[in-house]
Amino acid sequence: MNKKGLAVYALLIVLLPIAILILSGNAMLRVSASYGYHFNDIQASDMVDSSLSNAELAGEITGYFNSFGGDEEFQIYEQNGEFLDPVFDDLEVLAMKRAKRVMTWTLVAGGIVFVSVLIIYVYLALKGEKRTLRISGIIAAAVTFAALIAKIVLVVGNAFRGKLYARFIGVALSEESSLRLILGSPMERVYLVFSSVFALILIIVFLYITLRLTKEKGMFSGSIS
């Protein structure tokens, strides 16, 4: 096999972990169950000046992240006599807006990488060698699992999370900030568990399809009547 052919298999090995890690992480930040589990654990509804339940608060957050309005601002209002008082201040609104922007762009990037993986995989399944695709698929799954472990180790660390927040969000919230109280640590643990389980499912599905597709038929594998 020439170098060009090997490069395509190598590309599959590189792109698969990127696609799975980005999409699994992004997806779990858009599912209310992730926030609901965390909010029930810390009783988040008691930490904000709102009458919303934990489930309703989770729904408000995921509803905002999943909305299509680019200029839409995240806010919850609480009835105060004849007036509606905002629950979150301007800095918290800005932080959520930047978080939504990051999630949107990572979703787009992850989607592009995922489509690239599909195109490469279909091409190799049709034009490539089954044995080489089988080996490449196993390696790609192993690299993805290793990358997942590395992600867990990094995200657990406060320093790494702080650098990510400063780089992509960059809004200094006070220690008493409602948003910081409900979405700060230990939210990362729930995120890691949910996203890791989803990533593992994707890895297993990919590995199953690859092994099934590249299974070599034996000489006596057919039925004998």
Coordinates of C-alpha atoms in Angstrom, one line a residue:
M1 CA 0.0 0.0 0.0
N2 CA 1.3 3.5 -0.9
K3 CA 1.8 6.3 1.5
K4 CA -1.3 8.1 0.3
G5 CA -3.4 5.0 1.2
L6 CA -1.9 4.7 4.6
A7 CA -2.5 8.4 5.2
V8 CA -6.2 7.9 4.8
Y9 CA -6.2 5.2 7.5
A10 CA -4.1 7.4 9.7
L11 CA -6.6 10.2 9.2
L12 CA -9.4 8.0 10.5
I13 CA -7.4 7.2 13.6
V14 CA -6.8 10.9 14.3
L15 CA -10.3 12.2 13.5
L16 CA -12.4 9.6 15.3
P17 CA -11.4 10.6 18.8
I18 CA -11.8 14.3 18.0
A19 CA -15.3 13.7 16.7
I20 CA -16.4 11.5 19.6
L21 CA -15.0 13.6 22.3
I22 CA -16.4 16.9 21.0
L23 CA -19.8 15.6 20.2
S24 CA -20.3 13.5 23.4
G25 CA -19.2 16.5 25.5
N26 CA -21.3 19.0 23.6
A27 CA -24.4 16.7 23.7
M28 CA -24.3 16.2 27.4
L29 CA -24.2 20.0 28.0
R30 CA -27.4 20.2 26.0
V31 CA -29.4 17.5 27.9
S32 CA -31.4 18.6 30.9
A33 CA -30.8 15.3 32.7
S34 CA -27.2 16.3 33.2
Y35 CA -28.1 19.5 35.0
G36 CA -31.1 18.0 36.7
Y37 CA -29.0 15.3 38.3
H38 CA -26.5 17.9 39.5
F39 CA -29.1 20.4 40.7
N40 CA -30.9 17.7 42.7
D41 CA -27.6 16.8 44.3
I42 CA -26.8 20.3 45.4
Q43 CA -30.4 21.6 45.7
A44 CA -29.7 24.4 43.2
S45 CA -33.2 25.8 43.4
D46 CA -32.3 27.0 47.0
M47 CA -29.2 28.9 45.7
V48 CA -31.0 31.2 43.2
D49 CA -33.7 33.8 43.9
S50 CA -36.3 32.0 42.0
S51 CA -39.4 29.8 42.6
L52 CA -38.3 27.4 39.8
S53 CA -37.8 23.7 40.8
N54 CA -34.5 22.0 40.0
A55 CA -36.0 20.4 36.9
E56 CA -37.4 23.7 35.7
L57 CA -34.1 25.4 36.2
A58 CA -32.3 22.7 34.2
G59 CA -34.9 23.1 31.5
E60 CA -34.3 26.9 31.3
I61 CA -30.6 26.4 30.9
T62 CA -30.8 23.7 28.2
G63 CA -33.6 25.5 26.5
Y64 CA -31.2 28.5 26.1
F65 CA -28.3 26.5 24.9
N66 CA -30.4 24.7 22.4
S67 CA -32.2 27.8 21.1
F68 CA -31.3 29.2 17.7
G69 CA -31.3 32.9 18.5
G70 CA -27.7 34.1 18.4
D71 CA -28.4 37.4 20.2
E72 CA -30.8 35.9 22.7
E73 CA -29.8 36.5 26.3
F74 CA -30.2 34.0 29.2
Q75 CA -32.4 35.3 32.0
I76 CA -35.0 34.1 34.5
Y77 CA -37.4 36.6 36.0
E78 CA -39.1 36.3 39.3
Q79 CA -42.4 38.0 40.1
N80 CA -42.0 40.7 42.7
G81 CA -45.4 42.4 43.1
E82 CA -46.1 44.2 39.9
F83 CA -42.5 43.9 38.7
L84 CA -40.4 41.1 37.2
D85 CA -36.9 41.0 38.8
P86 CA -34.1 39.4 36.9
V87 CA -32.4 36.5 38.7
F88 CA -29.0 36.8 37.0
D89 CA -26.8 40.0 36.7
D90 CA -25.2 41.3 33.5
L91 CA -21.9 39.4 34.0
E92 CA -23.8 36.1 34.5
V93 CA -25.8 36.8 31.3
L94 CA -22.6 37.6 29.4
A95 CA -20.9 34.4 30.7
M96 CA -23.9 32.3 29.5
K97 CA -23.9 34.0 26.1
R98 CA -20.2 33.2 25.6
A99 CA -20.7 29.7 26.8
K100 CA -23.5 29.2 24.2
R101 CA -21.3 30.6 21.5
V102 CA -18.5 28.2 22.4
M103 CA -20.9 25.3 22.4
T104 CA -22.3 26.4 19.0
W105 CA -18.9 26.5 17.3
T106 CA -17.7 23.3 18.9
L107 CA -20.9 21.6 17.7
V108 CA -20.3 22.8 14.2
A109 CA -16.6 21.8 14.3
G110 CA -17.6 18.4 15.8
G111 CA -20.2 17.9 13.1
I112 CA -17.7 18.6 10.3
V113 CA -15.2 16.2 11.8
F114 CA -17.9 13.6 12.2
V115 CA -19.0 13.9 8.6
S116 CA -15.4 13.6 7.5
V117 CA -15.0 10.4 9.5
L118 CA -18.1 9.0 7.9
I119 CA -16.9 9.8 4.4
I120 CA -13.4 8.4 5.1
Y121 CA -14.9 5.2 6.7
V122 CA -17.3 4.6 3.8
Y123 CA -14.5 5.1 1.3
L124 CA -12.2 2.7 3.1
A125 CA -15.0 0.1 3.5
L126 CA -15.7 0.2 -0.3
K127 CA -12.2 0.8 -1.7
G128 CA -9.8 -0.2 1.1
E129 CA -8.5 -3.5 2.4
K130 CA -10.7 -5.2 5.1
R131 CA -7.8 -6.3 7.2
T132 CA -6.2 -2.9 7.2
L133 CA -9.6 -1.2 8.0
R134 CA -10.1 -3.7 10.9
I135 CA -6.7 -2.9 12.4
S136 CA -7.1 0.8 11.9
G137 CA -10.6 0.7 13.4
I138 CA -9.3 -1.1 16.5
I139 CA -6.4 1.4 16.8
A140 CA -8.8 4.3 16.4
A141 CA -11.1 3.0 19.1
A142 CA -8.1 2.5 21.4
V143 CA -6.8 6.0 20.7
T144 CA -10.3 7.4 21.4
F145 CA -10.5 5.6 24.7
A146 CA -7.0 6.8 25.7
A147 CA -8.0 10.4 24.7
L148 CA -11.2 10.0 26.9
I149 CA -9.1 9.0 29.9
A150 CA -6.8 12.0 29.3
K151 CA -9.8 14.3 29.1
I152 CA -11.1 13.0 32.4
V153 CA -7.7 13.5 34.1
L154 CA -7.4 17.1 32.7
V155 CA -11.0 18.3 33.4
V156 CA -10.9 17.0 37.0
G157 CA -8.0 19.4 37.7
N158 CA -9.1 22.9 38.8
A159 CA -6.1 24.5 37.1
F160 CA -7.0 23.1 33.6
R161 CA -10.7 24.1 34.0
G162 CA -9.7 27.5 35.1
K163 CA -7.5 28.0 32.0
L164 CA -10.3 26.8 29.7
Y165 CA -12.8 29.2 31.4
A166 CA -10.4 32.1 31.1
R167 CA -9.6 31.3 27.5
F168 CA -13.1 30.8 26.2
I169 CA -15.5 32.6 28.6
G170 CA -13.3 35.1 30.4
V171 CA -16.0 36.6 32.7
A172 CA -15.0 37.0 36.3
L173 CA -17.9 36.0 38.5
S174 CA -17.9 36.6 42.2
E175 CA -17.9 33.7 44.8
E176 CA -21.5 34.6 45.6
S177 CA -22.6 34.5 42.0
S178 CA -25.8 32.4 41.5
L179 CA -24.5 31.1 38.2
R180 CA -21.2 30.1 39.7
L181 CA -22.9 28.4 42.6
I182 CA -25.1 26.2 40.5
L183 CA -22.8 25.5 37.5
G184 CA -19.5 25.5 39.3
S185 CA -17.7 22.5 40.9
P186 CA -18.8 19.7 41.3
M187 CA -20.8 20.1 38.0
E188 CA -17.7 18.9 36.1
R189 CA -18.0 15.4 37.7
V190 CA -21.6 15.0 36.4
Y191 CA -20.5 16.3 33.0
L192 CA -17.6 13.8 32.9
V193 CA -19.7 10.8 33.9
F194 CA -22.5 11.6 31.4
S195 CA -20.2 12.5 28.5
S196 CA -17.9 9.6 29.2
V197 CA -20.7 7.0 29.2
F198 CA -22.0 8.5 25.9
A199 CA -18.5 8.5 24.4
L200 CA -18.0 4.8 25.4
I201 CA -21.2 3.9 23.8
L202 CA -20.1 5.5 20.6
I203 CA -16.7 3.8 20.8
I204 CA -18.4 0.4 21.3
V205 CA -20.8 1.0 18.4
F206 CA -18.0 2.0 16.1
L207 CA -15.9 -1.0 17.1
Y208 CA -18.8 -3.4 16.7
I209 CA -19.6 -2.1 13.2
T210 CA -15.9 -2.3 12.2
L211 CA -15.4 -5.9 13.4
R212 CA -18.7 -7.0 11.9
L213 CA -18.0 -5.3 8.6
T214 CA -14.4 -6.5 8.3
K215 CA -15.1 -10.1 9.5
E216 CA -13.4 -12.5 7.1
K217 CA -15.6 -15.3 5.9
G218 CA -14.1 -18.7 6.5
M219 CA -13.9 -21.5 3.9
F220 CA -16.7 -23.5 5.7
S221 CA -18.7 -20.5 7.0
G222 CA -21.6 -21.2 4.6
S223 CA -24.5 -23.5 5.6
I224 CA -24.4 -27.1 4.3
S225 CA -27.6 -28.6 3.3

